[in-house]
PDB file of C-alpha atoms and ligand atoms in Angstrom:
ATOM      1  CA  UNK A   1       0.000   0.000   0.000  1.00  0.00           C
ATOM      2  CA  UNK A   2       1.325   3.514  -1.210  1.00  0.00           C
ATOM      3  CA  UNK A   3       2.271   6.013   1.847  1.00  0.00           C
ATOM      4  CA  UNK A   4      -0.464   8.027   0.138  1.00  0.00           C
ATOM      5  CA  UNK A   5      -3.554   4.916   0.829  1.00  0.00           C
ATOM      6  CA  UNK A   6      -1.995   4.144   4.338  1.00  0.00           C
ATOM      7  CA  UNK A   7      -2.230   7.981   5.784  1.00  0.00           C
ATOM      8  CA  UNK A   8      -5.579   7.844   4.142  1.00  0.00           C
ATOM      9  CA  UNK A   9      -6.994   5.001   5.936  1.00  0.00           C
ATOM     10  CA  UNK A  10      -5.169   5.643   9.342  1.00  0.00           C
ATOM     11  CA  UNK A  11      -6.792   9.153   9.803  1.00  0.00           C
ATOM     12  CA  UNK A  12     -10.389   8.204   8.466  1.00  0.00           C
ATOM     13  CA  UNK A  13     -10.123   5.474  11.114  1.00  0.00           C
ATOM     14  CA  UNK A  14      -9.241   8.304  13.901  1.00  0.00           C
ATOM     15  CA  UNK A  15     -12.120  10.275  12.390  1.00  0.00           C
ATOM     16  CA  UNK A  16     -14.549   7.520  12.820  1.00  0.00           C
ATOM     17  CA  UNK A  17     -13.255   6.713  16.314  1.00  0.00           C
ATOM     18  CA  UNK A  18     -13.165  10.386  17.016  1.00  0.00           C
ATOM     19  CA  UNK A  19     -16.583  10.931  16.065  1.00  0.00           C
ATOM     20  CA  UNK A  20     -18.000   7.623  17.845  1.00  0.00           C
ATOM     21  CA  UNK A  21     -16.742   7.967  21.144  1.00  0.00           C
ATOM     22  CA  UNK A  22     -16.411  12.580  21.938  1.00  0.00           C
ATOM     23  CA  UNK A  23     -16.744  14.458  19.106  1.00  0.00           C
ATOM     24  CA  UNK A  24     -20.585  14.280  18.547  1.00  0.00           C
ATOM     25  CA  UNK A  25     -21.468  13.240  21.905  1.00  0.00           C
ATOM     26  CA  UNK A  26     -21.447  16.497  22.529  1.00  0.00           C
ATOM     27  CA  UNK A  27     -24.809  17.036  20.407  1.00  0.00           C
ATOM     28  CA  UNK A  28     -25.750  13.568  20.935  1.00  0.00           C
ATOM     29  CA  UNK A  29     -26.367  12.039  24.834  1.00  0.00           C
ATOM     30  CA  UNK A  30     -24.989   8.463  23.476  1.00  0.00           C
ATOM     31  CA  UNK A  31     -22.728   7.627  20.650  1.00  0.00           C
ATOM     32  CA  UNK A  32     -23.831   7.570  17.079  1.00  0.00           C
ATOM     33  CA  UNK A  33     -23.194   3.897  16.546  1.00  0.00           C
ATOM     34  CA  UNK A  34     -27.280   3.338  17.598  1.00  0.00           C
ATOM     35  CA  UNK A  35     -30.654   4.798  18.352  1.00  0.00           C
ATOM     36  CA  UNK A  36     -30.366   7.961  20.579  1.00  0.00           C
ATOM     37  CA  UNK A  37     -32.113   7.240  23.393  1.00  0.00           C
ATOM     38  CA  UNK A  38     -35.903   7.357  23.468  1.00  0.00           C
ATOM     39  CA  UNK A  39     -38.124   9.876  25.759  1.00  0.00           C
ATOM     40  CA  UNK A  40     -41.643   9.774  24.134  1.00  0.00           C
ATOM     41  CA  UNK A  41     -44.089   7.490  25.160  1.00  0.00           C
ATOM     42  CA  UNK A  42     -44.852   7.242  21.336  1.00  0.00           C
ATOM     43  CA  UNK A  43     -41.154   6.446  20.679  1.00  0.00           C
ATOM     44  CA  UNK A  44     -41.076   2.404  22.188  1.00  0.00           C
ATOM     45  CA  UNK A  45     -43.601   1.419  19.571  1.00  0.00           C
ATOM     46  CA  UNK A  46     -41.561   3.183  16.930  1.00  0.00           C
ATOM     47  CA  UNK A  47     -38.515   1.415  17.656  1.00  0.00           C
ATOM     48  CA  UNK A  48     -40.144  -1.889  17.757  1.00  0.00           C
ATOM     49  CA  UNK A  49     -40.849  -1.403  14.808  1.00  0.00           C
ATOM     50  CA  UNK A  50     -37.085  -0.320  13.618  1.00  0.00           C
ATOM     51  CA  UNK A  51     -36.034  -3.392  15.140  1.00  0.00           C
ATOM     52  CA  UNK A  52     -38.572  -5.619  13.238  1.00  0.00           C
ATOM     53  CA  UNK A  53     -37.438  -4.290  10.339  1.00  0.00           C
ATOM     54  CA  UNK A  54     -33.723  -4.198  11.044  1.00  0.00           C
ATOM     55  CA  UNK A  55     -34.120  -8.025  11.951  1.00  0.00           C
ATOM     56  CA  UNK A  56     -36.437  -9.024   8.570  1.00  0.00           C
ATOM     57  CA  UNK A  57     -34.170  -7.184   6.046  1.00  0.00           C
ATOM     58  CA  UNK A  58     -31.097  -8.439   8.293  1.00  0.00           C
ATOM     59  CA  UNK A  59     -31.643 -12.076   7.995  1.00  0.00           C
ATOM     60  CA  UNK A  60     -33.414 -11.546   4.985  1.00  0.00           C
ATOM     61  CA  UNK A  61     -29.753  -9.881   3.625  1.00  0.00           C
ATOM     62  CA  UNK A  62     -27.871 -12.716   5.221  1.00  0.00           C
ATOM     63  CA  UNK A  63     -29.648 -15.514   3.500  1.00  0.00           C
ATOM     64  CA  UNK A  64     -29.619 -13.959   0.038  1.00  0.00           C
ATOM     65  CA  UNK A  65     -26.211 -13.141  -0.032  1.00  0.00           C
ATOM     66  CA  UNK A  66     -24.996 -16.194   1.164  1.00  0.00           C
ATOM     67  CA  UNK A  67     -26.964 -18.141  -1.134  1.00  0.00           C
ATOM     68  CA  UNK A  68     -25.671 -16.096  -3.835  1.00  0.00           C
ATOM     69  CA  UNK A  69     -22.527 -16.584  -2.953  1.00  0.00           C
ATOM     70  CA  UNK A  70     -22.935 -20.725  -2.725  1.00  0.00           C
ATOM     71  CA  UNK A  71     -24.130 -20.417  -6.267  1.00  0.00           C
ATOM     72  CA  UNK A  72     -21.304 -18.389  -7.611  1.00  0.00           C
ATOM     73  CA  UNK A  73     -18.935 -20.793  -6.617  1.00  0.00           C
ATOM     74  CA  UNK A  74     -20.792 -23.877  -6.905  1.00  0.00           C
ATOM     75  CA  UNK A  75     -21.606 -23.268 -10.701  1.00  0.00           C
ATOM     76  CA  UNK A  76     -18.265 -21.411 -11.379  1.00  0.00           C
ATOM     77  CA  UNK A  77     -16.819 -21.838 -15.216  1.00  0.00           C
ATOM     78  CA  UNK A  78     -15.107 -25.499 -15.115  1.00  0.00           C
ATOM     79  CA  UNK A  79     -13.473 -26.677 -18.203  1.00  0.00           C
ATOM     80  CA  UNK A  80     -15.720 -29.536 -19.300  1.00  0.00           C
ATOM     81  CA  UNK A  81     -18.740 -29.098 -17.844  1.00  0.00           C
ATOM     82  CA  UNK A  82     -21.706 -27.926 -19.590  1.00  0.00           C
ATOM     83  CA  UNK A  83     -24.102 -25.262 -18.644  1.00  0.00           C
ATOM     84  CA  UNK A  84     -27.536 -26.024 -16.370  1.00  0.00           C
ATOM     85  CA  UNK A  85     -30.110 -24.333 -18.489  1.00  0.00           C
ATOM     86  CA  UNK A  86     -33.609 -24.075 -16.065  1.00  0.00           C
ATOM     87  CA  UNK A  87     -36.927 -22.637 -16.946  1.00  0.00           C
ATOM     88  CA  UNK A  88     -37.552 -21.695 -12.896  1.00  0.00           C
ATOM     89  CA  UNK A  89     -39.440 -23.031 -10.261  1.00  0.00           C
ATOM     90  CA  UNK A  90     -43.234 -22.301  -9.714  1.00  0.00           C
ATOM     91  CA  UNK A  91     -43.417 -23.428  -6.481  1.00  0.00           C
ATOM     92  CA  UNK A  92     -40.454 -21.932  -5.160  1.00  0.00           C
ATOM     93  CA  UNK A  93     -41.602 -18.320  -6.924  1.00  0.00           C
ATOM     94  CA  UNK A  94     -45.175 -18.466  -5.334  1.00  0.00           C
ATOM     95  CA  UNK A  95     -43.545 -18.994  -1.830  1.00  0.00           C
ATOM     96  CA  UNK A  96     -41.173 -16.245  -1.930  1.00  0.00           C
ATOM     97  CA  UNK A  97     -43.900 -14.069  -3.167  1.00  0.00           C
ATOM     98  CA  UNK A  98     -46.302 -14.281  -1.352  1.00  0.00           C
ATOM     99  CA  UNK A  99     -44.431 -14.635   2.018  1.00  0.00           C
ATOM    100  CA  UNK A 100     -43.141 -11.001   1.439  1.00  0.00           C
ATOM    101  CA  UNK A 101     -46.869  -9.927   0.580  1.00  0.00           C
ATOM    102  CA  UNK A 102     -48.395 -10.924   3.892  1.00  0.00           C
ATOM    103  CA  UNK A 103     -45.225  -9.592   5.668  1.00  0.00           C
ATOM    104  CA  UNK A 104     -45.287  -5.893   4.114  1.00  0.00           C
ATOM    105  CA  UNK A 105     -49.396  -5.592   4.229  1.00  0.00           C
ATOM    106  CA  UNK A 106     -48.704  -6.652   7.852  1.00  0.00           C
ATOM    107  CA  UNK A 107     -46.060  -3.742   8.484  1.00  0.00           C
ATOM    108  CA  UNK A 108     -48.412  -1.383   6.359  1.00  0.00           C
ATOM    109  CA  UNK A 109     -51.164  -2.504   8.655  1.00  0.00           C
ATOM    110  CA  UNK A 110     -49.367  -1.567  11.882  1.00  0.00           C
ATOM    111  CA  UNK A 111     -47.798   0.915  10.845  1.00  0.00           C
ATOM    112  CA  UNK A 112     -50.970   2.947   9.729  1.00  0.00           C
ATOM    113  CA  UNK A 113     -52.309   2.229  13.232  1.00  0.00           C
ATOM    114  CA  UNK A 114     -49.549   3.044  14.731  1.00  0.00           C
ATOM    115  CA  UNK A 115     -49.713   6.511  12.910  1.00  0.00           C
ATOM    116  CA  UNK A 116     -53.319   6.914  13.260  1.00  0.00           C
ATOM    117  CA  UNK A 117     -53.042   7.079  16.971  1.00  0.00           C
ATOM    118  CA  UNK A 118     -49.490   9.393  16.562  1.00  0.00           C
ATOM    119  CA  UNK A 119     -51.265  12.166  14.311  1.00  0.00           C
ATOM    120  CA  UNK A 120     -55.093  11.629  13.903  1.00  0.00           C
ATOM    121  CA  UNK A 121     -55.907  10.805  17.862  1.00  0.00           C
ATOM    122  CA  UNK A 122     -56.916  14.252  19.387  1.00  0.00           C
ATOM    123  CA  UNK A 123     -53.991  14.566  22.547  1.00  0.00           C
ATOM    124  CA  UNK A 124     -56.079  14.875  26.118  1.00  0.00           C
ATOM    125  CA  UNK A 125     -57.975  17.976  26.915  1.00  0.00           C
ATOM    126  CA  UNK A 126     -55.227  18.594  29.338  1.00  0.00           C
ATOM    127  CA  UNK A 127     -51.824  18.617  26.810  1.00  0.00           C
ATOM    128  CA  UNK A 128     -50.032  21.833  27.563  1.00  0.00           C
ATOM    129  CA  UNK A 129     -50.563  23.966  24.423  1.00  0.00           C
ATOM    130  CA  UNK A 130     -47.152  25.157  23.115  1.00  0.00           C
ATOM    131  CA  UNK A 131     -46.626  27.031  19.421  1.00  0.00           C
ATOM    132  CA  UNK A 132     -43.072  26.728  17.915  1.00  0.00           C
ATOM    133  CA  UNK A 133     -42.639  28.961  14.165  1.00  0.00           C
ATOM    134  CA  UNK A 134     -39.591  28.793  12.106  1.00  0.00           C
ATOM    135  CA  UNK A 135     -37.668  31.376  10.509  1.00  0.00           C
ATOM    136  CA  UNK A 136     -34.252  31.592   9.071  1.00  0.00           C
ATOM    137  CA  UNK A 137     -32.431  30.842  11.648  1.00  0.00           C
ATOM    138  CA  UNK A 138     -34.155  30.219  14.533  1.00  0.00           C
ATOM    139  CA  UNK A 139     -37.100  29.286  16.710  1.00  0.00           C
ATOM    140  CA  UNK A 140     -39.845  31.289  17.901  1.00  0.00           C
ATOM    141  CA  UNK A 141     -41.777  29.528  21.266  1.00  0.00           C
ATOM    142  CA  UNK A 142     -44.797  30.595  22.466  1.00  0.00           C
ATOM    143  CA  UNK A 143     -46.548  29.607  25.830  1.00  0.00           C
ATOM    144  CA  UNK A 144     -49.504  29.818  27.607  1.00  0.00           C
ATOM    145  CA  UNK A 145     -49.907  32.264  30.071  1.00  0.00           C
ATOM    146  CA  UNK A 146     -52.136  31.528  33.229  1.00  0.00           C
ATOM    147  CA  UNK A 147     -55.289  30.905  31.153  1.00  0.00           C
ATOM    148  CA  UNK A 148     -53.659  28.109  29.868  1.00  0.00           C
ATOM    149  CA  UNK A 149     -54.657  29.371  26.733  1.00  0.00           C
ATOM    150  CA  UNK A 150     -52.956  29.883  23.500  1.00  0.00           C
ATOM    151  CA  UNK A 151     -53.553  32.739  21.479  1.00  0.00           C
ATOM    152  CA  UNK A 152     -55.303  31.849  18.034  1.00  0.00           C
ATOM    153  CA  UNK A 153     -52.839  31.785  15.335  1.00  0.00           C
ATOM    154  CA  UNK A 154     -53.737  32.495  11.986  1.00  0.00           C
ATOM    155  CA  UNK A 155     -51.252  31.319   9.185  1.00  0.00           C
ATOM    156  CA  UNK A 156     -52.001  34.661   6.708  1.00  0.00           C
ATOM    157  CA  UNK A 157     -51.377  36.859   9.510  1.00  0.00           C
ATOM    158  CA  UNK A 158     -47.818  35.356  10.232  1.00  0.00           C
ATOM    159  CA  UNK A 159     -45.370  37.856   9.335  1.00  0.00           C
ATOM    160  CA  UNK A 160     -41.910  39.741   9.885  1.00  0.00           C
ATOM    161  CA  UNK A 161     -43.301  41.327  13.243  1.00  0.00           C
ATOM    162  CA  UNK A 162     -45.730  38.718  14.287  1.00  0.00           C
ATOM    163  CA  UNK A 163     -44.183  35.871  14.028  1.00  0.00           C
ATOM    164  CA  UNK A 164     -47.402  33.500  15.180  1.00  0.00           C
ATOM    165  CA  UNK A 165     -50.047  35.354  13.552  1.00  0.00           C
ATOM    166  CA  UNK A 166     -52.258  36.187  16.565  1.00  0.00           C
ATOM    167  CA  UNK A 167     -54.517  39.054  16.315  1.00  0.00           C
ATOM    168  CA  UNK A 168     -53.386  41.289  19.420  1.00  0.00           C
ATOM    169  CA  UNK A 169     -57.160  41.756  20.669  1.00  0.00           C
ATOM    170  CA  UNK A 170     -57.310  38.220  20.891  1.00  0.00           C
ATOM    171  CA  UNK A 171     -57.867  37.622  24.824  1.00  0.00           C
ATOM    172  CA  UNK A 172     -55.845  34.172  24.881  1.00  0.00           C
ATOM    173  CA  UNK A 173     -53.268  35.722  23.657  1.00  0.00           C
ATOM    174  CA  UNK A 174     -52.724  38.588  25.778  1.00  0.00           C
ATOM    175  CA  UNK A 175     -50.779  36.730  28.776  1.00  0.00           C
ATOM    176  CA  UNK A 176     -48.604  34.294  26.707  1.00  0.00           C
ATOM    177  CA  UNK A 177     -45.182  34.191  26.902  1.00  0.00           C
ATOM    178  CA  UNK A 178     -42.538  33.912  24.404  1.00  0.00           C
ATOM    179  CA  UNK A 179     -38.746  32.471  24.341  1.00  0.00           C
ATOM    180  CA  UNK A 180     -36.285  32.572  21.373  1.00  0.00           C
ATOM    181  CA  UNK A 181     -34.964  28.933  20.776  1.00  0.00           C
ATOM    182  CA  UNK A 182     -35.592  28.009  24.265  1.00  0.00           C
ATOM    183  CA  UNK A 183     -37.980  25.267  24.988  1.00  0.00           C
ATOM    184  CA  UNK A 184     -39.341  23.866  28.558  1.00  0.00           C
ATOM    185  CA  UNK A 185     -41.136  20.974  28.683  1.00  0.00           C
ATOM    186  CA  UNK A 186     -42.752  19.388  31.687  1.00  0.00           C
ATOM    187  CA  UNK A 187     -42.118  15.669  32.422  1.00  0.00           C
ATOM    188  CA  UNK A 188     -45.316  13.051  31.674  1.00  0.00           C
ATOM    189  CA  UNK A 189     -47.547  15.792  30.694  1.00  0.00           C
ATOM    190  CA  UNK A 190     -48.925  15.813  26.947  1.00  0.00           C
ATOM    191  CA  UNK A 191     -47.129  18.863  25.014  1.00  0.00           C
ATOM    192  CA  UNK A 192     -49.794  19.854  22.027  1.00  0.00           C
ATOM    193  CA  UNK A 193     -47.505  21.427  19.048  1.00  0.00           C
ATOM    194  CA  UNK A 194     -48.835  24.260  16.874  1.00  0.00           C
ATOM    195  CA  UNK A 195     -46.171  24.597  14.169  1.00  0.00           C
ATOM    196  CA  UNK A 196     -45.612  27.287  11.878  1.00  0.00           C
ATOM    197  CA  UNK A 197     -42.954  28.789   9.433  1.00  0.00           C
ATOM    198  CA  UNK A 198     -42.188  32.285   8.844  1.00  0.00           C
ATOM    199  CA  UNK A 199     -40.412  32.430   5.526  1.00  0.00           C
ATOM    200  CA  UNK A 200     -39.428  28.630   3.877  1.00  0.00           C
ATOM    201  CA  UNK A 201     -39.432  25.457   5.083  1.00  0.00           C
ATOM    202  CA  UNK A 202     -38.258  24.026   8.175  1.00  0.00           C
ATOM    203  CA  UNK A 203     -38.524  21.135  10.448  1.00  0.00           C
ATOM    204  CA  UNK A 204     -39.509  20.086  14.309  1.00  0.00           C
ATOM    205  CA  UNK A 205     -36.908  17.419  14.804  1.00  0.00           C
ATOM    206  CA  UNK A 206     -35.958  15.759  18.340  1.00  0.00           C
ATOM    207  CA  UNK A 207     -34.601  12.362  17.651  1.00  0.00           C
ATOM    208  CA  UNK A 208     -35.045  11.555  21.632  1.00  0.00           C
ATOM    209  CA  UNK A 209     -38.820  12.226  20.657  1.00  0.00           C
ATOM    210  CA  UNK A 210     -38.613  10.052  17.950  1.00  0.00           C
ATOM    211  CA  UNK A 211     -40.587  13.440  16.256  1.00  0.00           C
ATOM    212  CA  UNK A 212     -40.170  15.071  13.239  1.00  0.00           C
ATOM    213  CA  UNK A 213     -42.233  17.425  11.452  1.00  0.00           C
ATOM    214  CA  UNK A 214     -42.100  19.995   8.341  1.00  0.00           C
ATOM    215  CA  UNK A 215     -43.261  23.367   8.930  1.00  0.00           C
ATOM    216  CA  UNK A 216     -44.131  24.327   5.523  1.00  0.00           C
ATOM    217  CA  UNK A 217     -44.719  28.367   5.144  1.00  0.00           C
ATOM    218  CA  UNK A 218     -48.703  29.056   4.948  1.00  0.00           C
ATOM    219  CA  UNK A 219     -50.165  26.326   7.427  1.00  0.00           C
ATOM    220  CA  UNK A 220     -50.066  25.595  11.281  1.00  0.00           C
ATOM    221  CA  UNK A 221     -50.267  22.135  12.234  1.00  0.00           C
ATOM    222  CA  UNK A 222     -51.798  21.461  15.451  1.00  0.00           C
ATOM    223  CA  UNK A 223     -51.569  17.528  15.058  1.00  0.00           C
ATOM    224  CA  UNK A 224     -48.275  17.050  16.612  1.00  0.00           C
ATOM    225  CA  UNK A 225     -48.234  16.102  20.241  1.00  0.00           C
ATOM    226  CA  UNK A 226     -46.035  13.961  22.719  1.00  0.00           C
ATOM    227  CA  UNK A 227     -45.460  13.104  26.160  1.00  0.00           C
ATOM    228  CA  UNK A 228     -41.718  13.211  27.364  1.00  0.00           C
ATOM    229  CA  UNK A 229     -41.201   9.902  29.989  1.00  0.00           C
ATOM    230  CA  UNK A 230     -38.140  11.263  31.795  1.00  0.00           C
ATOM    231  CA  UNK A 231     -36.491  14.411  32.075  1.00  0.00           C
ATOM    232  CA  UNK A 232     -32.932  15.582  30.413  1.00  0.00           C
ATOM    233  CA  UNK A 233     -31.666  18.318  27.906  1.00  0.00           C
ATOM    234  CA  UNK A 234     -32.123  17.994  24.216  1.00  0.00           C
ATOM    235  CA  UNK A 235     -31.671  19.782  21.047  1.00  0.00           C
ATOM    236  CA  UNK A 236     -34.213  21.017  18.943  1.00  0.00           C
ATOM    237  CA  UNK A 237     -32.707  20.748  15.520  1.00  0.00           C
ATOM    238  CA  UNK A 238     -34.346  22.319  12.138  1.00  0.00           C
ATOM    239  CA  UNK A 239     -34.156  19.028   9.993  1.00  0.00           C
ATOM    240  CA  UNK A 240     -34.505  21.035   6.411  1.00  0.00           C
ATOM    241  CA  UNK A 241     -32.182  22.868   4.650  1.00  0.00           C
ATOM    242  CA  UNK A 242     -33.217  25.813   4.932  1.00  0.00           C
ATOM    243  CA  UNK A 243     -30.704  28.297   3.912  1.00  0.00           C
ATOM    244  CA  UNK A 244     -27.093  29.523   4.791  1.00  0.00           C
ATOM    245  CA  UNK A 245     -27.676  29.345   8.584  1.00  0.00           C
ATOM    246  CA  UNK A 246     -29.567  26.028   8.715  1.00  0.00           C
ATOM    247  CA  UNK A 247     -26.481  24.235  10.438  1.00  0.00           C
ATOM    248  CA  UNK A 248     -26.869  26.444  13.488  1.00  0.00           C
ATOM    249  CA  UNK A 249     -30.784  26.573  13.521  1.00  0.00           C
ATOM    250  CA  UNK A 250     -30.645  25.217  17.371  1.00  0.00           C
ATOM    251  CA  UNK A 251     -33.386  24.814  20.024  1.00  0.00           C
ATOM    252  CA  UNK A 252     -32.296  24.237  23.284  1.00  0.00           C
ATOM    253  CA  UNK A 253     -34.848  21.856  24.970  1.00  0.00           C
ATOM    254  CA  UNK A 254     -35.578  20.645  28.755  1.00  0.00           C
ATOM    255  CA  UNK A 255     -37.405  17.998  29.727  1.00  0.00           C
ATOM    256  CA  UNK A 256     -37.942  18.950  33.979  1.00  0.00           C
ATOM    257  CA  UNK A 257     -40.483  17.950  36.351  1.00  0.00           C
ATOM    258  CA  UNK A 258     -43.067  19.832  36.803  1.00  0.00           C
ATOM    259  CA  UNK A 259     -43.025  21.940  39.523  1.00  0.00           C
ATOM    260  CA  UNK A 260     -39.995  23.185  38.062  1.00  0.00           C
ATOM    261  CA  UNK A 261     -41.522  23.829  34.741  1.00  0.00           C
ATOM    262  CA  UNK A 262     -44.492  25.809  36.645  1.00  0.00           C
ATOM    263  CA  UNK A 263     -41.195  28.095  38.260  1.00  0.00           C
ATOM    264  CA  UNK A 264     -39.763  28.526  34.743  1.00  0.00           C
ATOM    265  CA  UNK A 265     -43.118  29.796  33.300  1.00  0.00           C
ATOM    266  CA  UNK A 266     -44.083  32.003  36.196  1.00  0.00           C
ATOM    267  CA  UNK A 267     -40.549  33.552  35.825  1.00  0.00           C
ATOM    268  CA  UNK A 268     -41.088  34.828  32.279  1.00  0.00           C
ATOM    269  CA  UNK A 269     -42.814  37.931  31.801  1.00  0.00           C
ATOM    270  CA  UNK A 270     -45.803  37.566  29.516  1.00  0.00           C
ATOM    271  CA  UNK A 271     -45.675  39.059  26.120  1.00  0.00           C
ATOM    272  CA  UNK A 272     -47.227  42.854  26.319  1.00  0.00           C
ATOM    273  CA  UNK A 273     -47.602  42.791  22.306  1.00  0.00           C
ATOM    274  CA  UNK A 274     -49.132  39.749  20.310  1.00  0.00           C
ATOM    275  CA  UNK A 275     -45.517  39.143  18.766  1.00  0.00           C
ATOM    276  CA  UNK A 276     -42.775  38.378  20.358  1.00  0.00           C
ATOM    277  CA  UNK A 277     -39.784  40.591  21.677  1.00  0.00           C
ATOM    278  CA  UNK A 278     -37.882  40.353  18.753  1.00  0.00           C
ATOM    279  CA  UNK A 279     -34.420  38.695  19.093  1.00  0.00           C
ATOM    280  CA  UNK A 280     -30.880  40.056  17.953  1.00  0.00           C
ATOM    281  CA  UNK A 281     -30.621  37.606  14.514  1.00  0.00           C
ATOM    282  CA  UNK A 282     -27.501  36.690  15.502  1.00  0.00           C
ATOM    283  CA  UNK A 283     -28.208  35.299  18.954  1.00  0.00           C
ATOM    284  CA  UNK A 284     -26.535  31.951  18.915  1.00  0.00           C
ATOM    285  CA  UNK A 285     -27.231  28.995  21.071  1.00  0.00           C
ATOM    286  CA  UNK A 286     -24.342  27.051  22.118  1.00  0.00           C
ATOM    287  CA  UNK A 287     -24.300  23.837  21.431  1.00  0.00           C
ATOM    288  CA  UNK A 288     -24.732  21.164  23.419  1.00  0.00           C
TER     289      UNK A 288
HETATM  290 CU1  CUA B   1     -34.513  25.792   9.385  1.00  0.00          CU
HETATM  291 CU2  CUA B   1     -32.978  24.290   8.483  1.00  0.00          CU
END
């Protein structure tokens, strides 16, 4: 191997060490060898499913190649020997279609229901109502005042200065609080999303929530909710490129018990005007 190959490999193997064991744990709680770890209560069902997947396609991978394999050496060119010519098997090709057919209509099956009760299940009348818009580069957070009420937020009236599109007369409105890519969540109680964009598209991505959402400009979606099982920090990361700052579009996120979250709300003023108290654009979250 030329000097050239050998420093090659030897530093792309310290990169990939590197990166495994410190370099990204910094974003990352674990190591990026496997799942992050899962929060959501949503998130076990989703990784059963990963993992029934991972195992079909594994040993489904496993038996193919080998097979191919056998067959490439079994019927390997020999001087003298003749080709097999075969016209199939019709047994063989009905079993190994329709095995796969009941196995996919099963994961399609599960995985609609699964979905159904993710997206299309109202959250309970109790979910803590929390709006999150997008702009390049950063996120906009709006919470409930003591009303427990969210403003209404109109997707034509989102603009430069009102970022969540709430009339200011609105009543709801008028004792929410906002934050600037700061997000508090309280521990085992449903969070209802309302997500918005202000400019292109963006995404709601917390791999610990096993959640991920567009935020296309022109539409809030109120279908997104969770419930966080334990506590811990988190990043909220936009998940679409969305521009020349996209790489530092960060959220910081808490998962905290609840009394605590009820001391972080109560500590934030609530918002005098129906936008929010618009951020320096450079403010920059450190990372994590
Ligand atoms: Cu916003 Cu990428």
């Amino acid at each position: 191997m030329s000097r050239f190959w050998r420093t090659g490999w030897v530093g792309l193997l310290g990169w990939i060490v590197a990166a495994g064991s410190t370099g990204w744990a910094e974003i990352r709680e674990a190591g990026v060898w496997w799942l992050p770890r899962n929060v959501s209560h949503f998130g076990h069902e989703i990784d059963f499913m990963i993992y029934v997947i991972l195992w079909l396609t594994g040993i489904t991978g496993i038996l193919v190649f080998s097979t191919m394999i056998y067959f490439i050496v079994k019927y390997r060119h020999r001087a003298g020997v003749g080709a097999i010519h075969s016209h199939g098997n019709n047994t063989l090709e009905v079993v190994w279609t329709t095995i796969p057919v009941f196995i996919f209509l099963a994961l399609a099956i599960y995985g609609n229901e699964m979905w159904g009760r993710m997206r299309m299940q109202k959250p309970p009348a109790d979910a803590l109502q929390v709006a999150v818009v997008g702009e390049q580069f950063g996120w906009n957070v709006r919470y409930p005042g003591p009303d427990g009420k969210l403003g209404k937020m109109d997707s034509h009236k989102i603009g430069k200065d009102n970022p969540f599109g709430i009339d200011p007369n609105d009543p709801d409105g008028k004792d929410d609080f906002t934050t600037y890519n700061e997000l508090v969540f309280p521990v085992g109680h449903p969070v209802q999303l309302h997500l918005g964009s202000k400019d292109v598209i963006h995404a709601f991505y917390v791999p610990e929530f096993r959640l991920y959402q567009d935020m296309v400009p022109g539409r809030v979606y109120d279908f997104v909710w969770f419930k966080a099982d334990s506590t811990g920090h988190f990043q909220l990361a936009c998940n679409q490129l969305c521009g020349q700052g996209h790489y530092k579009m960060f959220g910081k996120l808490s998962v905290v018990p609840e009394e605590e979250y009820q001391a972080w709300a109560k500590g934030k003023a609530p918002a005098t005007i129906a936008s929010s108290a618009p951020m320096p654009a450079n403010t920059s979250v450190a990372n994590r």
